[in-house]
mmCIF file of C-alpha atoms and ligand atoms in Angstrom:
data_model
loop_
_atom_site.group_PDB
_atom_site.id
_atom_site.type_symbol
_atom_site.label_atom_id
_atom_site.label_comp_id
_atom_site.label_asym_id
_atom_site.label_seq_id
_atom_site.Cartn_x
_atom_site.Cartn_y
_atom_site.Cartn_z
ATOM 1 C CA UNK A 79 35.434 1.314 -15.567
ATOM 2 C CA UNK A 80 35.262 2.709 -19.082
ATOM 3 C CA UNK A 81 32.264 4.969 -19.621
ATOM 4 C CA UNK A 82 32.607 6.773 -22.955
ATOM 5 C CA UNK A 83 31.261 10.312 -23.260
ATOM 6 C CA UNK A 84 28.280 11.008 -25.524
ATOM 7 C CA UNK A 85 28.241 14.204 -27.607
ATOM 8 C CA UNK A 86 24.752 13.881 -29.074
ATOM 9 C CA UNK A 87 21.718 11.621 -28.752
ATOM 10 C CA UNK A 88 19.782 12.093 -31.967
ATOM 11 C CA UNK A 89 16.144 11.556 -32.742
ATOM 12 C CA UNK A 90 14.533 10.979 -29.355
ATOM 13 C CA UNK A 91 11.096 12.049 -28.196
ATOM 14 C CA UNK A 92 10.575 14.141 -25.093
ATOM 15 C CA UNK A 93 7.491 14.172 -22.873
ATOM 16 C CA UNK A 94 5.518 16.623 -25.084
ATOM 17 C CA UNK A 95 5.975 14.189 -27.991
ATOM 18 C CA UNK A 96 8.368 16.322 -30.058
ATOM 19 C CA UNK A 97 11.380 14.698 -31.724
ATOM 20 C CA UNK A 98 14.695 16.260 -30.697
ATOM 21 C CA UNK A 99 18.464 15.888 -30.746
ATOM 22 C CA UNK A 100 20.117 16.267 -27.335
ATOM 23 C CA UNK A 101 23.633 17.706 -27.496
ATOM 24 C CA UNK A 102 25.939 17.144 -24.547
ATOM 25 C CA UNK A 103 29.150 18.893 -23.560
ATOM 26 C CA UNK A 104 31.186 18.461 -20.370
ATOM 27 C CA UNK A 105 28.527 16.342 -18.694
ATOM 28 C CA UNK A 106 25.785 18.909 -19.235
ATOM 29 C CA UNK A 107 22.953 19.121 -21.779
ATOM 30 C CA UNK A 108 24.203 21.837 -24.149
ATOM 31 C CA UNK A 109 21.057 22.055 -26.289
ATOM 32 C CA UNK A 110 17.773 20.333 -27.103
ATOM 33 C CA UNK A 111 16.963 21.046 -30.761
ATOM 34 C CA UNK A 112 14.426 19.748 -33.275
ATOM 35 C CA UNK A 113 15.678 16.407 -34.607
ATOM 36 C CA UNK A 114 17.707 16.511 -37.812
ATOM 37 C CA UNK A 115 17.677 13.622 -40.269
ATOM 38 C CA UNK A 116 21.489 13.345 -40.190
ATOM 39 C CA UNK A 117 22.802 9.797 -39.769
ATOM 40 C CA UNK A 118 24.884 9.473 -36.613
ATOM 41 C CA UNK A 119 28.478 8.417 -36.892
ATOM 42 C CA UNK A 120 29.388 5.399 -34.768
ATOM 43 C CA UNK A 121 32.781 6.917 -34.128
ATOM 44 C CA UNK A 122 33.325 8.570 -30.747
ATOM 45 C CA UNK A 123 35.633 11.138 -32.380
ATOM 46 C CA UNK A 124 37.230 13.762 -30.168
ATOM 47 C CA UNK A 125 34.052 15.009 -28.536
ATOM 48 C CA UNK A 126 32.187 11.780 -27.833
ATOM 49 C CA UNK A 127 29.750 9.221 -29.181
ATOM 50 C CA UNK A 128 26.924 10.135 -31.532
ATOM 51 C CA UNK A 129 24.007 7.936 -30.539
ATOM 52 C CA UNK A 130 20.941 7.121 -32.635
ATOM 53 C CA UNK A 131 17.942 7.369 -30.303
ATOM 54 C CA UNK A 132 15.680 5.593 -32.857
ATOM 55 C CA UNK A 133 12.648 7.659 -31.864
ATOM 56 C CA UNK A 134 12.634 6.378 -28.284
ATOM 57 C CA UNK A 135 11.368 8.317 -25.278
ATOM 58 C CA UNK A 136 14.010 10.259 -23.327
ATOM 59 C CA UNK A 137 13.490 10.741 -19.599
ATOM 60 C CA UNK A 138 15.769 12.230 -16.961
ATOM 61 C CA UNK A 139 17.816 9.673 -14.987
ATOM 62 C CA UNK A 140 15.974 8.018 -12.098
ATOM 63 C CA UNK A 141 16.604 9.115 -8.508
ATOM 64 C CA UNK A 142 16.739 6.309 -5.953
ATOM 65 C CA UNK A 143 16.216 8.346 -2.795
ATOM 66 C CA UNK A 144 16.286 5.431 -0.328
ATOM 67 C CA UNK A 145 18.691 2.550 -0.837
ATOM 68 C CA UNK A 146 21.028 0.326 1.204
ATOM 69 C CA UNK A 147 23.864 -0.420 -1.209
ATOM 70 C CA UNK A 148 26.218 -1.799 1.461
ATOM 71 C CA UNK A 149 24.332 -4.862 2.626
ATOM 72 C CA UNK A 150 23.358 -6.956 -0.380
ATOM 73 C CA UNK A 151 24.502 -10.490 -1.192
ATOM 74 C CA UNK A 152 24.072 -9.768 -4.914
ATOM 75 C CA UNK A 153 26.796 -11.644 -6.803
ATOM 76 C CA UNK A 154 26.934 -14.438 -4.192
ATOM 77 C CA UNK A 155 24.963 -17.714 -4.334
ATOM 78 C CA UNK A 156 21.352 -17.695 -3.126
ATOM 79 C CA UNK A 157 21.093 -17.027 0.622
ATOM 80 C CA UNK A 158 18.052 -18.506 2.354
ATOM 81 C CA UNK A 159 16.462 -16.263 4.971
ATOM 82 C CA UNK A 160 17.003 -17.932 8.331
ATOM 83 C CA UNK A 161 16.112 -15.199 10.794
ATOM 84 C CA UNK A 162 13.017 -14.195 12.693
ATOM 85 C CA UNK A 163 10.488 -11.623 11.496
ATOM 86 C CA UNK A 164 10.106 -7.996 12.536
ATOM 87 C CA UNK A 165 12.628 -5.202 12.520
ATOM 88 C CA UNK A 166 14.719 -6.515 15.417
ATOM 89 C CA UNK A 167 14.646 -10.087 14.051
ATOM 90 C CA UNK A 168 16.044 -8.862 10.736
ATOM 91 C CA UNK A 169 18.684 -6.777 12.475
ATOM 92 C CA UNK A 170 19.840 -9.842 14.409
ATOM 93 C CA UNK A 171 19.824 -12.008 11.265
ATOM 94 C CA UNK A 172 22.016 -9.494 9.477
ATOM 95 C CA UNK A 173 24.494 -9.277 12.327
ATOM 96 C CA UNK A 174 24.662 -13.064 12.669
ATOM 97 C CA UNK A 175 25.496 -13.707 9.001
ATOM 98 C CA UNK A 176 27.101 -10.688 7.337
ATOM 99 C CA UNK A 177 30.722 -11.474 8.347
ATOM 100 C CA UNK A 178 30.660 -14.960 6.827
ATOM 101 C CA UNK A 179 29.413 -13.401 3.536
ATOM 102 C CA UNK A 180 32.017 -10.655 3.565
ATOM 103 C CA UNK A 181 29.417 -7.888 3.910
ATOM 104 C CA UNK A 182 30.045 -4.993 3.623
ATOM 105 C CA UNK A 183 32.443 -5.128 0.690
ATOM 106 C CA UNK A 184 33.367 -3.114 -2.366
ATOM 107 C CA UNK A 185 32.468 -6.071 -4.607
ATOM 108 C CA UNK A 186 28.895 -6.601 -3.354
ATOM 109 C CA UNK A 187 28.270 -2.834 -3.339
ATOM 110 C CA UNK A 188 29.513 -2.677 -6.935
ATOM 111 C CA UNK A 189 26.963 -5.367 -7.905
ATOM 112 C CA UNK A 190 24.125 -3.322 -6.402
ATOM 113 C CA UNK A 191 25.263 -0.129 -8.124
ATOM 114 C CA UNK A 192 25.429 -2.010 -11.422
ATOM 115 C CA UNK A 193 21.814 -3.184 -11.017
ATOM 116 C CA UNK A 194 20.628 0.326 -10.200
ATOM 117 C CA UNK A 195 22.474 1.781 -13.180
ATOM 118 C CA UNK A 196 21.255 -0.778 -15.706
ATOM 119 C CA UNK A 197 17.717 0.096 -14.617
ATOM 120 C CA UNK A 198 18.316 3.790 -15.237
ATOM 121 C CA UNK A 199 19.235 5.183 -11.822
ATOM 122 C CA UNK A 200 21.791 7.971 -12.006
ATOM 123 C CA UNK A 201 21.402 9.447 -8.489
ATOM 124 C CA UNK A 202 21.223 7.589 -5.199
ATOM 125 C CA UNK A 203 20.821 8.379 -1.544
ATOM 126 C CA UNK A 204 22.049 5.346 0.347
ATOM 127 C CA UNK A 205 21.876 4.509 4.023
ATOM 128 C CA UNK A 206 25.039 2.707 5.094
ATOM 129 C CA UNK A 207 25.202 0.730 8.349
ATOM 130 C CA UNK A 208 27.368 2.237 11.065
ATOM 131 C CA UNK A 209 27.473 0.110 14.199
ATOM 132 C CA UNK A 210 29.809 -1.354 16.804
ATOM 133 C CA UNK A 211 30.679 -4.247 14.467
ATOM 134 C CA UNK A 212 31.510 -2.479 11.205
ATOM 135 C CA UNK A 213 32.124 1.077 12.464
ATOM 136 C CA UNK A 214 32.967 3.129 9.298
ATOM 137 C CA UNK A 215 33.904 0.098 7.137
ATOM 138 C CA UNK A 216 30.642 0.115 5.171
ATOM 139 C CA UNK A 217 30.995 3.801 4.306
ATOM 140 C CA UNK A 218 34.571 3.210 3.145
ATOM 141 C CA UNK A 219 33.466 0.295 0.913
ATOM 142 C CA UNK A 220 30.625 2.332 -0.577
ATOM 143 C CA UNK A 221 32.910 5.289 -1.298
ATOM 144 C CA UNK A 222 35.375 3.001 -3.061
ATOM 145 C CA UNK A 223 32.684 1.319 -5.197
ATOM 146 C CA UNK A 224 31.181 4.696 -6.135
ATOM 147 C CA UNK A 225 34.590 6.136 -7.064
ATOM 148 C CA UNK A 226 34.737 3.677 -9.986
ATOM 149 C CA UNK A 227 32.034 5.810 -11.670
ATOM 150 C CA UNK A 228 34.260 8.878 -11.514
ATOM 151 C CA UNK A 229 31.362 11.271 -10.878
ATOM 152 C CA UNK A 230 28.982 9.770 -13.469
ATOM 153 C CA UNK A 231 26.803 8.484 -10.620
ATOM 154 C CA UNK A 232 25.713 10.887 -7.856
ATOM 155 C CA UNK A 233 25.625 9.250 -4.439
ATOM 156 C CA UNK A 234 24.782 10.699 -1.047
ATOM 157 C CA UNK A 235 25.629 8.808 2.118
ATOM 158 C CA UNK A 236 23.531 8.522 5.272
ATOM 159 C CA UNK A 237 25.452 7.091 8.241
ATOM 160 C CA UNK A 238 22.772 4.688 9.440
ATOM 161 C CA UNK A 239 22.609 3.245 12.988
ATOM 162 C CA UNK A 240 20.715 0.107 11.918
ATOM 163 C CA UNK A 241 21.412 -1.648 15.228
ATOM 164 C CA UNK A 242 20.166 1.219 17.395
ATOM 165 C CA UNK A 243 21.711 4.309 18.942
ATOM 166 C CA UNK A 244 21.251 4.536 22.697
ATOM 167 C CA UNK A 245 20.965 0.805 23.266
ATOM 168 C CA UNK A 246 24.471 0.440 21.794
ATOM 169 C CA UNK A 247 26.731 2.827 23.724
ATOM 170 C CA UNK A 248 29.367 4.236 21.373
ATOM 171 C CA UNK A 249 27.164 4.399 18.259
ATOM 172 C CA UNK A 250 26.392 8.106 18.657
ATOM 173 C CA UNK A 251 30.153 8.761 18.610
ATOM 174 C CA UNK A 252 30.472 6.703 15.422
ATOM 175 C CA UNK A 253 27.729 8.804 13.815
ATOM 176 C CA UNK A 254 29.505 11.959 14.912
ATOM 177 C CA UNK A 255 32.733 10.609 13.429
ATOM 178 C CA UNK A 256 30.973 9.757 10.143
ATOM 179 C CA UNK A 257 29.453 13.236 9.943
ATOM 180 C CA UNK A 258 32.836 14.852 10.642
ATOM 181 C CA UNK A 259 34.347 12.690 7.892
ATOM 182 C CA UNK A 260 31.877 13.856 5.245
ATOM 183 C CA UNK A 261 28.689 11.767 5.487
ATOM 184 C CA UNK A 262 25.881 13.913 4.077
ATOM 185 C CA UNK A 263 23.331 12.796 6.662
ATOM 186 C CA UNK A 264 23.077 10.831 9.836
ATOM 187 C CA UNK A 265 20.259 8.342 10.163
ATOM 188 C CA UNK A 266 18.110 7.028 12.957
ATOM 189 C CA UNK A 267 15.768 4.099 13.499
ATOM 190 C CA UNK A 268 12.430 3.750 15.249
ATOM 191 C CA UNK A 269 13.457 5.677 18.359
ATOM 192 C CA UNK A 270 10.543 4.263 20.398
ATOM 193 C CA UNK A 271 10.720 0.560 19.550
ATOM 194 C CA UNK A 272 14.446 0.080 18.968
ATOM 195 C CA UNK A 273 15.973 2.277 21.675
ATOM 196 C CA UNK A 274 12.730 2.454 23.660
ATOM 197 C CA UNK A 275 13.602 6.092 24.302
ATOM 198 C CA UNK A 276 12.262 8.334 21.521
ATOM 199 C CA UNK A 277 13.188 11.622 23.187
ATOM 200 C CA UNK A 278 16.684 10.374 24.029
ATOM 201 C CA UNK A 279 17.487 9.042 20.544
ATOM 202 C CA UNK A 280 16.106 12.086 18.745
ATOM 203 C CA UNK A 281 17.841 14.595 21.023
ATOM 204 C CA UNK A 282 21.160 12.814 20.525
ATOM 205 C CA UNK A 283 20.774 12.695 16.722
ATOM 206 C CA UNK A 284 19.650 16.311 16.369
ATOM 207 C CA UNK A 285 22.546 17.511 18.530
ATOM 208 C CA UNK A 286 25.105 15.760 16.318
ATOM 209 C CA UNK A 287 23.429 16.971 13.104
ATOM 210 C CA UNK A 288 23.242 20.564 14.299
ATOM 211 C CA UNK A 289 26.849 20.554 15.569
ATOM 212 C CA UNK A 290 28.236 18.963 12.398
ATOM 213 C CA UNK A 291 26.032 20.826 9.931
ATOM 214 C CA UNK A 292 24.578 17.684 8.350
ATOM 215 C CA UNK A 293 21.007 16.577 7.742
ATOM 216 C CA UNK A 294 18.998 13.748 9.326
ATOM 217 C CA UNK A 295 17.304 10.969 7.360
ATOM 218 C CA UNK A 296 15.452 8.788 9.845
ATOM 219 C CA UNK A 297 13.822 5.361 9.317
ATOM 220 C CA UNK A 298 10.431 5.355 10.981
ATOM 221 C CA UNK A 299 8.545 2.063 10.647
ATOM 222 C CA UNK A 300 6.619 2.512 13.888
ATOM 223 C CA UNK A 301 2.900 2.468 13.067
ATOM 224 C CA UNK A 302 -0.097 4.716 13.578
ATOM 225 C CA UNK A 303 -0.243 6.794 16.769
ATOM 226 C CA UNK A 304 3.169 5.616 18.024
ATOM 227 C CA UNK A 305 4.740 6.707 14.740
ATOM 228 C CA UNK A 306 2.750 9.944 14.646
ATOM 229 C CA UNK A 307 3.918 10.808 18.164
ATOM 230 C CA UNK A 308 7.522 10.476 17.000
ATOM 231 C CA UNK A 309 6.815 12.580 13.904
ATOM 232 C CA UNK A 310 5.629 15.313 16.291
ATOM 233 C CA UNK A 311 8.883 15.004 18.253
ATOM 234 C CA UNK A 312 10.833 15.260 14.985
ATOM 235 C CA UNK A 313 8.895 18.347 13.870
ATOM 236 C CA UNK A 314 9.548 20.004 17.213
ATOM 237 C CA UNK A 315 13.299 19.269 17.102
ATOM 238 C CA UNK A 316 13.656 20.263 13.442
ATOM 239 C CA UNK A 317 12.486 23.719 14.437
ATOM 240 C CA UNK A 318 14.430 23.963 17.717
ATOM 241 C CA UNK A 319 17.739 22.786 16.238
ATOM 242 C CA UNK A 320 17.396 24.978 13.134
ATOM 243 C CA UNK A 321 17.334 22.022 10.732
ATOM 244 C CA UNK A 322 14.463 23.117 8.488
ATOM 245 C CA UNK A 323 14.980 21.720 4.980
ATOM 246 C CA UNK A 324 17.484 19.130 6.211
ATOM 247 C CA UNK A 325 15.317 16.414 7.700
ATOM 248 C CA UNK A 326 13.846 13.454 5.834
ATOM 249 C CA UNK A 327 11.457 10.840 7.135
ATOM 250 C CA UNK A 328 12.005 7.459 5.501
ATOM 251 C CA UNK A 329 8.963 5.139 5.273
ATOM 252 C CA UNK A 330 6.819 7.076 7.779
ATOM 253 C CA UNK A 331 4.094 4.405 7.518
ATOM 254 C CA UNK A 332 2.231 6.110 10.381
ATOM 255 C CA UNK A 333 1.360 9.063 8.212
ATOM 256 C CA UNK A 334 -0.834 6.913 6.000
ATOM 257 C CA UNK A 335 -2.377 5.131 9.010
ATOM 258 C CA UNK A 336 -3.615 7.946 11.238
ATOM 259 C CA UNK A 337 -6.954 9.692 10.700
ATOM 260 C CA UNK A 338 -7.297 12.318 7.958
ATOM 261 C CA UNK A 339 -7.389 15.346 10.251
ATOM 262 C CA UNK A 340 -4.362 14.219 12.265
ATOM 263 C CA UNK A 341 -2.519 13.610 8.975
ATOM 264 C CA UNK A 342 -3.449 17.068 7.703
ATOM 265 C CA UNK A 343 -1.987 18.675 10.841
ATOM 266 C CA UNK A 344 1.222 16.643 10.589
ATOM 267 C CA UNK A 345 1.643 17.392 6.877
ATOM 268 C CA UNK A 346 1.105 21.117 7.408
ATOM 269 C CA UNK A 347 3.713 21.229 10.155
ATOM 270 C CA UNK A 348 6.146 19.159 8.067
ATOM 271 C CA UNK A 349 5.686 21.378 5.012
ATOM 272 C CA UNK A 350 6.339 24.510 7.082
ATOM 273 C CA UNK A 351 9.792 23.093 7.965
ATOM 274 C CA UNK A 352 10.333 21.395 4.594
ATOM 275 C CA UNK A 353 10.550 17.963 6.216
ATOM 276 C CA UNK A 354 10.567 15.584 3.260
ATOM 277 C CA UNK A 355 9.689 11.905 2.893
ATOM 278 C CA UNK A 356 10.902 8.838 1.069
ATOM 279 C CA UNK A 357 8.820 5.768 0.406
ATOM 280 C CA UNK A 358 9.584 2.326 -0.970
ATOM 281 C CA UNK A 359 5.866 1.837 -1.742
ATOM 282 C CA UNK A 360 5.387 -1.182 0.576
ATOM 283 C CA UNK A 361 2.901 -3.642 -0.912
ATOM 284 C CA UNK A 362 1.238 -4.612 2.337
ATOM 285 C CA UNK A 363 0.596 -1.126 3.730
ATOM 286 C CA UNK A 364 -1.415 1.949 2.723
ATOM 287 C CA UNK A 365 0.603 4.276 0.463
ATOM 288 C CA UNK A 366 1.509 7.871 1.272
ATOM 289 C CA UNK A 367 -1.391 9.785 -0.312
ATOM 290 C CA UNK A 368 -0.043 11.657 -3.343
ATOM 291 C CA UNK A 369 -2.712 14.355 -3.504
ATOM 292 C CA UNK A 370 -2.534 15.114 0.209
ATOM 293 C CA UNK A 371 1.264 15.393 0.206
ATOM 294 C CA UNK A 372 1.192 17.556 -2.910
ATOM 295 C CA UNK A 373 -1.580 19.771 -1.534
ATOM 296 C CA UNK A 374 0.338 20.287 1.709
ATOM 297 C CA UNK A 375 3.615 20.839 -0.155
ATOM 298 C CA UNK A 376 5.481 17.905 1.421
ATOM 299 C CA UNK A 377 8.048 16.721 -1.108
ATOM 300 C CA UNK A 378 8.793 13.064 -1.406
ATOM 301 C CA UNK A 379 10.891 10.631 -3.385
ATOM 302 C CA UNK A 380 10.939 6.907 -4.138
ATOM 303 C CA UNK A 381 13.523 4.349 -3.109
ATOM 304 C CA UNK A 382 14.174 0.668 -3.693
ATOM 305 C CA UNK A 383 15.216 -0.042 -0.092
ATOM 306 C CA UNK A 384 17.815 -2.798 0.238
ATOM 307 C CA UNK A 385 17.779 -5.388 -2.528
ATOM 308 C CA UNK A 386 18.640 -9.087 -2.288
ATOM 309 C CA UNK A 387 20.020 -8.809 1.211
ATOM 310 C CA UNK A 388 19.843 -10.328 4.676
ATOM 311 C CA UNK A 389 16.676 -8.310 5.331
ATOM 312 C CA UNK A 390 14.846 -9.676 2.331
ATOM 313 C CA UNK A 391 15.730 -11.498 -0.889
ATOM 314 C CA UNK A 392 13.373 -9.271 -2.921
ATOM 315 C CA UNK A 393 14.243 -6.305 -5.128
ATOM 316 C CA UNK A 394 15.629 -5.943 -8.630
ATOM 317 C CA UNK A 395 17.000 -2.425 -8.317
ATOM 318 C CA UNK A 396 14.420 -0.977 -10.711
ATOM 319 C CA UNK A 397 13.291 2.360 -9.289
ATOM 320 C CA UNK A 398 10.728 2.747 -12.080
ATOM 321 C CA UNK A 399 9.278 -0.559 -10.857
ATOM 322 C CA UNK A 400 8.859 0.984 -7.384
ATOM 323 C CA UNK A 401 7.120 3.990 -8.963
ATOM 324 C CA UNK A 402 4.827 1.513 -10.778
ATOM 325 C CA UNK A 403 4.099 -0.257 -7.486
ATOM 326 C CA UNK A 404 3.285 3.065 -5.827
ATOM 327 C CA UNK A 405 0.994 4.196 -8.650
ATOM 328 C CA UNK A 406 -0.752 0.833 -8.975
ATOM 329 C CA UNK A 407 -1.354 0.318 -5.286
ATOM 330 C CA UNK A 408 -2.498 3.934 -4.929
ATOM 331 C CA UNK A 409 -5.047 3.241 -7.719
ATOM 332 C CA UNK A 410 -3.694 6.130 -9.781
ATOM 333 C CA UNK A 411 -4.991 6.003 -13.353
ATOM 334 C CA UNK A 412 -5.278 9.591 -14.623
ATOM 335 C CA UNK A 413 -2.576 10.935 -16.929
ATOM 336 C CA UNK A 414 -1.765 13.873 -14.643
ATOM 337 C CA UNK A 415 -1.161 11.545 -11.711
ATOM 338 C CA UNK A 416 0.901 9.062 -13.721
ATOM 339 C CA UNK A 417 3.007 11.932 -15.084
ATOM 340 C CA UNK A 418 3.471 13.242 -11.560
ATOM 341 C CA UNK A 419 4.709 9.833 -10.382
ATOM 342 C CA UNK A 420 7.228 9.712 -13.253
ATOM 343 C CA UNK A 421 8.235 13.242 -12.372
ATOM 344 C CA UNK A 422 8.927 12.182 -8.767
ATOM 345 C CA UNK A 423 10.845 9.073 -9.898
ATOM 346 C CA UNK A 424 13.009 11.128 -12.228
ATOM 347 C CA UNK A 425 13.841 13.579 -9.489
ATOM 348 C CA UNK A 426 11.334 16.308 -10.276
ATOM 349 C CA UNK A 427 10.428 16.611 -6.632
ATOM 350 C CA UNK A 428 13.589 15.228 -5.100
ATOM 351 C CA UNK A 429 16.018 18.123 -5.021
ATOM 352 C CA UNK A 430 15.652 17.554 -1.281
ATOM 353 C CA UNK A 431 18.051 14.745 -1.904
ATOM 354 C CA UNK A 432 20.540 17.545 -2.541
ATOM 355 C CA UNK A 433 20.564 16.484 -6.149
ATOM 356 C CA UNK A 434 19.926 18.681 -9.169
ATOM 357 C CA UNK A 435 16.437 18.335 -10.595
ATOM 358 C CA UNK A 436 16.523 16.081 -13.638
ATOM 359 C CA UNK A 437 15.254 17.812 -16.770
ATOM 360 C CA UNK A 438 15.789 17.246 -20.458
ATOM 361 C CA UNK A 439 16.747 20.850 -21.078
ATOM 362 C CA UNK A 440 19.857 22.908 -21.774
ATOM 363 C CA UNK A 441 21.910 23.483 -18.637
ATOM 364 C CA UNK A 442 20.788 20.326 -16.809
ATOM 365 C CA UNK A 443 23.225 17.619 -15.849
ATOM 366 C CA UNK A 444 23.199 15.088 -18.683
ATOM 367 C CA UNK A 445 21.485 12.228 -16.801
ATOM 368 C CA UNK A 446 19.283 10.687 -19.481
ATOM 369 C CA UNK A 447 17.585 7.354 -20.069
ATOM 370 C CA UNK A 448 15.935 6.028 -23.221
ATOM 371 C CA UNK A 449 12.972 3.656 -23.191
ATOM 372 C CA UNK A 450 10.841 2.268 -25.977
ATOM 373 C CA UNK A 451 7.597 3.889 -24.799
ATOM 374 C CA UNK A 452 4.949 6.175 -26.238
ATOM 375 C CA UNK A 453 5.001 8.722 -23.406
ATOM 376 C CA UNK A 454 5.836 8.930 -19.653
ATOM 377 C CA UNK A 455 2.524 7.276 -18.679
ATOM 378 C CA UNK A 456 3.227 4.336 -20.973
ATOM 379 C CA UNK A 457 6.773 4.085 -19.583
ATOM 380 C CA UNK A 458 5.372 3.902 -16.042
ATOM 381 C CA UNK A 459 2.677 1.303 -16.583
ATOM 382 C CA UNK A 460 4.875 -1.025 -18.691
ATOM 383 C CA UNK A 461 8.304 -0.313 -17.146
ATOM 384 C CA UNK A 462 10.082 -1.322 -20.367
ATOM 385 C CA UNK A 463 13.783 -2.227 -20.435
ATOM 386 C CA UNK A 464 16.149 0.717 -20.257
ATOM 387 C CA UNK A 465 17.805 0.924 -23.688
ATOM 388 C CA UNK A 466 20.392 3.569 -22.831
ATOM 389 C CA UNK A 467 21.539 5.120 -19.550
ATOM 390 C CA UNK A 468 23.697 8.234 -19.594
ATOM 391 C CA UNK A 469 25.073 9.730 -16.368
ATOM 392 C CA UNK A 470 26.849 13.076 -16.360
ATOM 393 C CA UNK A 471 27.162 12.766 -20.146
ATOM 394 C CA UNK A 472 28.747 9.312 -20.035
ATOM 395 C CA UNK A 473 27.253 6.087 -21.336
ATOM 396 C CA UNK A 474 26.772 3.866 -18.279
ATOM 397 C CA UNK A 475 24.629 1.207 -19.930
ATOM 398 C CA UNK A 476 23.443 0.380 -23.435
ATOM 399 C CA UNK A 477 21.324 -2.637 -24.302
HETATM 400 O O1 URA B 537 15.643 -0.638 8.672
HETATM 401 C C1 URA B 537 15.736 -1.162 7.552
HETATM 402 C C2 URA B 537 14.637 -1.332 6.695
HETATM 403 C C3 URA B 537 14.821 -1.956 5.489
HETATM 404 N N1 URA B 537 16.046 -2.391 5.144
HETATM 405 C C4 URA B 537 17.099 -2.206 5.959
HETATM 406 O O2 URA B 537 18.199 -2.586 5.616
HETATM 407 N N2 URA B 537 16.918 -1.608 7.143
#
């Protein structure tokens, strides 16, 4: 894939409203200077493209902190959902149909990455199914699809036991193998309702993570008190296995469903161990409360979840759209809150994803998007098209 380098993006506005030129060298922002009237040359020259930003708003690249890039049918004809509901119903549907669709594959993963990129995502944490059917095949396909970006797209891999851990003997060994082979995290899934053995699943996962020196990023859909009980088990093990700062709770619906005082206790304990969260801002459920997470110091990021896959046909790959959904369904209207949501979406509070914080400032990785918007709040509430997407100083998409 040809992604030409950019040497300067002239005449863009940054979040304080000032007009600047952003100079880029070796994938990094070299300087942010007051805009000069100079006309850009269309020629890439030796150092890279000079791009006219036409007064648009520059934001750091979006961070998609919870994705499933391995399991989409994007690029294939429409696939009608024919499975049952619920987590286990969707798992069975996926396993019944993925082989006939050639999932996982490099080609379908490449389609998903392309959708993320054209919507401004430059960093991704993706869960990738590891189970008795596909073993490490999904991870291999994802690595190959990502390699086409030659470092312009940052991707972390979570080896994800979508089909369960203890109920499928052999899966824990596959997770161990994935961790030994370089997966950044191992995942887990509803230890109580999928394996029906929360202590057993969590002990097994924490042992592998501690032995292999990787983190844990665990899907927890289980609701209310059942979910909260498992969060307590996770907190306890994070401390005992010495994994502070390396554990993420994906979804964690329970946190928004238990009573305020129980939530406060959980958040305090999570913050003390830097247990982070990712949310896909589910429409039908209460959102993670922004002010309470911020007050406790629990960092969180947004994700798209899987898009157009055998779990659900929904999803466009627009992470800013997920941030919009979160803000809107949390009834956030004040500028400070809207700015904070944009800050989270652009990675301001997601270094937990092991990714550099996105900033439009000298020294930051040159992950930059341009949108035709007045300011970050306007960009969030209108989610305008992404006009330009630059990753690691290279032009990944231009409208
Ligand atoms: O467990 C889950 C949840 C959403 N999407 C998935 O692929 N798996």
